[in-house]
Amino acid sequence: MTITATALPKSGEEDGTVKYAGIGPLELEAGGFLPDVVLAYETWGQLNADASNAVLIQHALTGSTHVARGATDEEGWWEQLVGPGATIDTNKFFVISINIVGGCYGSTGPSSEAPDGRPWGSRFPLVTLRDSTEAEARLADALGIDAWHAVLGGSMGGARALEWAVTFPDRVKRCAVISVGAYSTAEQIAFAQAQTLAIRQDPNFNNGDYYGGTAPEHGLALARRIAHITYRSALELDFRFGREAQHQETPLAAAVLGERGRYQVESYLDHQGTKLVRRFDANSYIAITEALMSHDVTRGRGPLEQALSRATAEFFVAAVDSDRLYFPAQSRELAAALPGDVPVHLIEAPIGHDGFLTEIGQLSAQLRESFFA
């Protein structure tokens, strides 16, 4: 098997720009097969001589690899944490973020060209988080990274980080798992199914073979609305919107149901749906959502404590106090099952789950002390 990766740039030269690596064929946990996988990734900083300063940051469900702006003008999603002089100081550490298999930011996914020259579409196989970890390990090999100084992420990114620490314990020295538990619960799977069905039931979905035609935009936008409700807290929605009507609209003035105006919160969800449709592929949304459904570090490994006993990394666990998607209790369960005495750090944020993005700076001092001194 031949693995090809872009040569590592000099420090700062191409920070925050997308690179690509072919990692060869991938046999998948659920029985599928991808004959020629490409991973898209971004890097910041420079790998040192013994490759001991490499940090892997995993993106969340619809996140990109653009963690920090680097040499670009585009703001990254963890600017509070990553960059020159920041907690994860890119003058000191070599940071990499990899687009998950099944994604639509450059890695092989449903919209990618299959061997017959057509998009994979409905033929794209089920990919689990363990599959994505295996793929990422090959990229690490190609870049000369035998072990990570740290692997960290929030939400699905945290699940991916945890899977790395359990699947390849000798390759992860430190692991930060933020705003996610050891497995996807029944409720989380239920929310996820509602989202994937919203897409699949769009008249334009065509069983996933919509490329070249009209995309299932309404279904994708609805999926995002469902998801976004779980990303934000009831307190935030009430505080920001309450029962107020959208400007120049009248929710309680309509002769027939289809003519009423919107409440502000409805307009907000419409906006969130429209934003995602502009940047994301519906099939990738399904593929990655179902990968997150697969999240379970105990699968085939015994009870939780036994499964986690494989890991040898130093752990950092954190939760958002108002999270109603991945409840802090799941983080506490994970921490209690990990070897040693692992505390749960709390991000105090009234907005809910998305606090792992907007308020990650609250963990800067603790992460610096624990992992990045």
mmCIF file with all atom_site columns, C-alpha atoms in Angstrom, residues 193-290:
data_model
loop_
_atom_site.group_PDB
_atom_site.id
_atom_site.type_symbol
_atom_site.label_atom_id
_atom_site.label_alt_id
_atom_site.label_comp_id
_atom_site.label_asym_id
_atom_site.label_entity_id
_atom_site.label_seq_id
_atom_site.pdbx_PDB_ins_code
_atom_site.Cartn_x
_atom_site.Cartn_y
_atom_site.Cartn_z
_atom_site.occupancy
_atom_site.B_iso_or_equiv
_atom_site.pdbx_formal_charge
_atom_site.auth_seq_id
_atom_site.auth_comp_id
_atom_site.auth_asym_id
_atom_site.auth_atom_id
_atom_site.pdbx_PDB_model_num
ATOM 1  C CA . GLN A 1 193 ? -32.240 9.716  13.390  1.00 0.00 ? 193 GLN A CA 1
ATOM 2  C CA . ALA A 1 194 ? -34.720 12.593 13.180  1.00 0.00 ? 194 ALA A CA 1
ATOM 3  C CA . GLN A 1 195 ? -32.057 14.621 11.387  1.00 0.00 ? 195 GLN A CA 1
ATOM 4  C CA . THR A 1 196 ? -31.065 11.939 8.895   1.00 0.00 ? 196 THR A CA 1
ATOM 5  C CA . LEU A 1 197 ? -34.710 11.163 8.133   1.00 0.00 ? 197 LEU A CA 1
ATOM 6  C CA . ALA A 1 198 ? -35.380 14.834 7.462   1.00 0.00 ? 198 ALA A CA 1
ATOM 7  C CA . ILE A 1 199 ? -32.819 14.618 4.662   1.00 0.00 ? 199 ILE A CA 1
ATOM 8  C CA . ARG A 1 200 ? -33.820 11.194 3.365   1.00 0.00 ? 200 ARG A CA 1
ATOM 9  C CA . GLN A 1 201 ? -37.475 12.234 3.119   1.00 0.00 ? 201 GLN A CA 1
ATOM 10 C CA . ASP A 1 202 ? -36.713 15.333 1.063   1.00 0.00 ? 202 ASP A CA 1
ATOM 11 C CA . PRO A 1 203 ? -38.282 14.783 -2.411  1.00 0.00 ? 203 PRO A CA 1
ATOM 12 C CA . ASN A 1 204 ? -34.945 15.657 -4.028  1.00 0.00 ? 204 ASN A CA 1
ATOM 13 C CA . PHE A 1 205 ? -32.868 13.165 -2.032  1.00 0.00 ? 205 PHE A CA 1
ATOM 14 C CA . ASN A 1 206 ? -33.199 10.411 -4.669  1.00 0.00 ? 206 ASN A CA 1
ATOM 15 C CA . ASN A 1 207 ? -31.734 7.797  -2.328  1.00 0.00 ? 207 ASN A CA 1
ATOM 16 C CA . GLY A 1 208 ? -28.561 9.873  -2.129  1.00 0.00 ? 208 GLY A CA 1
ATOM 17 C CA . ASP A 1 209 ? -27.983 10.081 -5.882  1.00 0.00 ? 209 ASP A CA 1
ATOM 18 C CA . TYR A 1 210 ? -28.898 13.740 -6.323  1.00 0.00 ? 210 TYR A CA 1
ATOM 19 C CA . TYR A 1 211 ? -25.544 14.949 -7.692  1.00 0.00 ? 211 TYR A CA 1
ATOM 20 C CA . GLY A 1 212 ? -26.011 16.690 -11.015 1.00 0.00 ? 212 GLY A CA 1
ATOM 21 C CA . GLY A 1 213 ? -29.575 17.551 -10.034 1.00 0.00 ? 213 GLY A CA 1
ATOM 22 C CA . THR A 1 214 ? -31.373 19.449 -7.302  1.00 0.00 ? 214 THR A CA 1
ATOM 23 C CA . ALA A 1 215 ? -29.882 18.849 -3.869  1.00 0.00 ? 215 ALA A CA 1
ATOM 24 C CA . PRO A 1 216 ? -32.138 18.024 -0.885  1.00 0.00 ? 216 PRO A CA 1
ATOM 25 C CA . GLU A 1 217 ? -31.692 21.474 0.588   1.00 0.00 ? 217 GLU A CA 1
ATOM 26 C CA . HIS A 1 218 ? -34.980 21.590 2.488   1.00 0.00 ? 218 HIS A CA 1
ATOM 27 C CA . GLY A 1 219 ? -34.214 18.313 4.229   1.00 0.00 ? 219 GLY A CA 1
ATOM 28 C CA . LEU A 1 220 ? -30.692 19.383 5.144   1.00 0.00 ? 220 LEU A CA 1
ATOM 29 C CA . ALA A 1 221 ? -31.952 22.704 6.486   1.00 0.00 ? 221 ALA A CA 1
ATOM 30 C CA . LEU A 1 222 ? -34.560 20.902 8.596   1.00 0.00 ? 222 LEU A CA 1
ATOM 31 C CA . ALA A 1 223 ? -31.899 18.532 9.926   1.00 0.00 ? 223 ALA A CA 1
ATOM 32 C CA . ARG A 1 224 ? -29.853 21.534 10.984  1.00 0.00 ? 224 ARG A CA 1
ATOM 33 C CA . ARG A 1 225 ? -32.848 23.096 12.743  1.00 0.00 ? 225 ARG A CA 1
ATOM 34 C CA . ILE A 1 226 ? -33.387 19.917 14.764  1.00 0.00 ? 226 ILE A CA 1
ATOM 35 C CA . ALA A 1 227 ? -29.709 19.730 15.647  1.00 0.00 ? 227 ALA A CA 1
ATOM 36 C CA . HIS A 1 228 ? -29.370 23.387 16.534  1.00 0.00 ? 228 HIS A CA 1
ATOM 37 C CA . ILE A 1 229 ? -32.162 23.183 19.095  1.00 0.00 ? 229 ILE A CA 1
ATOM 38 C CA . THR A 1 230 ? -30.041 20.614 20.942  1.00 0.00 ? 230 THR A CA 1
ATOM 39 C CA . TYR A 1 231 ? -26.917 22.762 20.588  1.00 0.00 ? 231 TYR A CA 1
ATOM 40 C CA . ARG A 1 232 ? -28.484 25.689 22.451  1.00 0.00 ? 232 ARG A CA 1
ATOM 41 C CA . SER A 1 233 ? -30.121 25.854 25.864  1.00 0.00 ? 233 SER A CA 1
ATOM 42 C CA . ALA A 1 234 ? -33.745 26.685 26.618  1.00 0.00 ? 234 ALA A CA 1
ATOM 43 C CA . LEU A 1 235 ? -32.490 29.570 28.763  1.00 0.00 ? 235 LEU A CA 1
ATOM 44 C CA . GLU A 1 236 ? -30.594 31.126 25.864  1.00 0.00 ? 236 GLU A CA 1
ATOM 45 C CA . LEU A 1 237 ? -33.464 30.767 23.423  1.00 0.00 ? 237 LEU A CA 1
ATOM 46 C CA . ASP A 1 238 ? -35.885 32.332 25.916  1.00 0.00 ? 238 ASP A CA 1
ATOM 47 C CA . PHE A 1 239 ? -33.476 35.163 26.720  1.00 0.00 ? 239 PHE A CA 1
ATOM 48 C CA . ARG A 1 240 ? -32.659 35.991 23.098  1.00 0.00 ? 240 ARG A CA 1
ATOM 49 C CA . PHE A 1 241 ? -36.054 35.486 21.499  1.00 0.00 ? 241 PHE A CA 1
ATOM 50 C CA . GLY A 1 242 ? -38.820 34.797 24.008  1.00 0.00 ? 242 GLY A CA 1
ATOM 51 C CA . ARG A 1 243 ? -42.165 34.952 22.283  1.00 0.00 ? 243 ARG A CA 1
ATOM 52 C CA . GLU A 1 244 ? -41.273 37.957 20.156  1.00 0.00 ? 244 GLU A CA 1
ATOM 53 C CA . ALA A 1 245 ? -42.426 38.114 16.541  1.00 0.00 ? 245 ALA A CA 1
ATOM 54 C CA . GLN A 1 246 ? -39.943 38.390 13.739  1.00 0.00 ? 246 GLN A CA 1
ATOM 55 C CA . HIS A 1 247 ? -39.623 41.966 12.491  1.00 0.00 ? 247 HIS A CA 1
ATOM 56 C CA . GLN A 1 248 ? -42.594 42.933 10.312  1.00 0.00 ? 248 GLN A CA 1
ATOM 57 C CA . GLU A 1 249 ? -44.173 39.489 10.692  1.00 0.00 ? 249 GLU A CA 1
ATOM 58 C CA . THR A 1 250 ? -47.330 38.533 12.601  1.00 0.00 ? 250 THR A CA 1
ATOM 59 C CA . PRO A 1 251 ? -47.458 35.001 14.034  1.00 0.00 ? 251 PRO A CA 1
ATOM 60 C CA . LEU A 1 252 ? -51.029 35.555 15.294  1.00 0.00 ? 252 LEU A CA 1
ATOM 61 C CA . ALA A 1 253 ? -52.551 37.231 12.259  1.00 0.00 ? 253 ALA A CA 1
ATOM 62 C CA . ALA A 1 254 ? -53.437 34.848 9.425   1.00 0.00 ? 254 ALA A CA 1
ATOM 63 C CA . ALA A 1 255 ? -56.667 33.737 7.784   1.00 0.00 ? 255 ALA A CA 1
ATOM 64 C CA . VAL A 1 256 ? -55.173 30.300 7.097   1.00 0.00 ? 256 VAL A CA 1
ATOM 65 C CA . LEU A 1 257 ? -52.351 28.333 8.733   1.00 0.00 ? 257 LEU A CA 1
ATOM 66 C CA . GLY A 1 258 ? -49.911 28.667 5.874   1.00 0.00 ? 258 GLY A CA 1
ATOM 67 C CA . GLU A 1 259 ? -49.958 32.452 5.935   1.00 0.00 ? 259 GLU A CA 1
ATOM 68 C CA . ARG A 1 260 ? -48.946 33.233 9.499   1.00 0.00 ? 260 ARG A CA 1
ATOM 69 C CA . GLY A 1 261 ? -45.717 35.065 10.244  1.00 0.00 ? 261 GLY A CA 1
ATOM 70 C CA . ARG A 1 262 ? -42.818 33.708 12.262  1.00 0.00 ? 262 ARG A CA 1
ATOM 71 C CA . TYR A 1 263 ? -41.654 34.111 15.798  1.00 0.00 ? 263 TYR A CA 1
ATOM 72 C CA . GLN A 1 264 ? -38.064 35.335 16.138  1.00 0.00 ? 264 GLN A CA 1
ATOM 73 C CA . VAL A 1 265 ? -36.841 31.906 17.207  1.00 0.00 ? 265 VAL A CA 1
ATOM 74 C CA . GLU A 1 266 ? -38.296 30.410 14.016  1.00 0.00 ? 266 GLU A CA 1
ATOM 75 C CA . SER A 1 267 ? -36.463 32.976 11.920  1.00 0.00 ? 267 SER A CA 1
ATOM 76 C CA . TYR A 1 268 ? -33.258 32.161 13.807  1.00 0.00 ? 268 TYR A CA 1
ATOM 77 C CA . LEU A 1 269 ? -33.587 28.443 13.047  1.00 0.00 ? 269 LEU A CA 1
ATOM 78 C CA . ASP A 1 270 ? -34.375 29.204 9.409   1.00 0.00 ? 270 ASP A CA 1
ATOM 79 C CA . HIS A 1 271 ? -31.162 31.220 9.253   1.00 0.00 ? 271 HIS A CA 1
ATOM 80 C CA . GLN A 1 272 ? -29.130 28.389 10.758  1.00 0.00 ? 272 GLN A CA 1
ATOM 81 C CA . GLY A 1 273 ? -30.570 25.936 8.230   1.00 0.00 ? 273 GLY A CA 1
ATOM 82 C CA . THR A 1 274 ? -29.823 28.223 5.298   1.00 0.00 ? 274 THR A CA 1
ATOM 83 C CA . LYS A 1 275 ? -26.229 28.777 6.445   1.00 0.00 ? 275 LYS A CA 1
ATOM 84 C CA . LEU A 1 276 ? -25.500 25.057 6.569   1.00 0.00 ? 276 LEU A CA 1
ATOM 85 C CA . VAL A 1 277 ? -27.057 24.373 3.160   1.00 0.00 ? 277 VAL A CA 1
ATOM 86 C CA . ARG A 1 278 ? -24.593 26.831 1.635   1.00 0.00 ? 278 ARG A CA 1
ATOM 87 C CA . ARG A 1 279 ? -21.537 24.988 2.933   1.00 0.00 ? 279 ARG A CA 1
ATOM 88 C CA . PHE A 1 280 ? -22.361 21.329 3.517   1.00 0.00 ? 280 PHE A CA 1
ATOM 89 C CA . ASP A 1 281 ? -23.331 18.223 1.583   1.00 0.00 ? 281 ASP A CA 1
ATOM 90 C CA . ALA A 1 282 ? -26.493 16.393 2.659   1.00 0.00 ? 282 ALA A CA 1
ATOM 91 C CA . ASN A 1 283 ? -25.026 12.925 2.165   1.00 0.00 ? 283 ASN A CA 1
ATOM 92 C CA . SER A 1 284 ? -21.997 13.864 4.238   1.00 0.00 ? 284 SER A CA 1
ATOM 93 C CA . TYR A 1 285 ? -24.322 15.084 6.969   1.00 0.00 ? 285 TYR A CA 1
ATOM 94 C CA . ILE A 1 286 ? -25.914 11.635 7.033   1.00 0.00 ? 286 ILE A CA 1
ATOM 95 C CA . ALA A 1 287 ? -22.584 9.784  6.841   1.00 0.00 ? 287 ALA A CA 1
ATOM 96 C CA . ILE A 1 288 ? -20.990 11.718 9.687   1.00 0.00 ? 288 ILE A CA 1
ATOM 97 C CA . THR A 1 289 ? -24.128 11.724 11.827  1.00 0.00 ? 289 THR A CA 1
ATOM 98 C CA . GLU A 1 290 ? -24.312 7.949  11.548  1.00 0.00 ? 290 GLU A CA 1
#
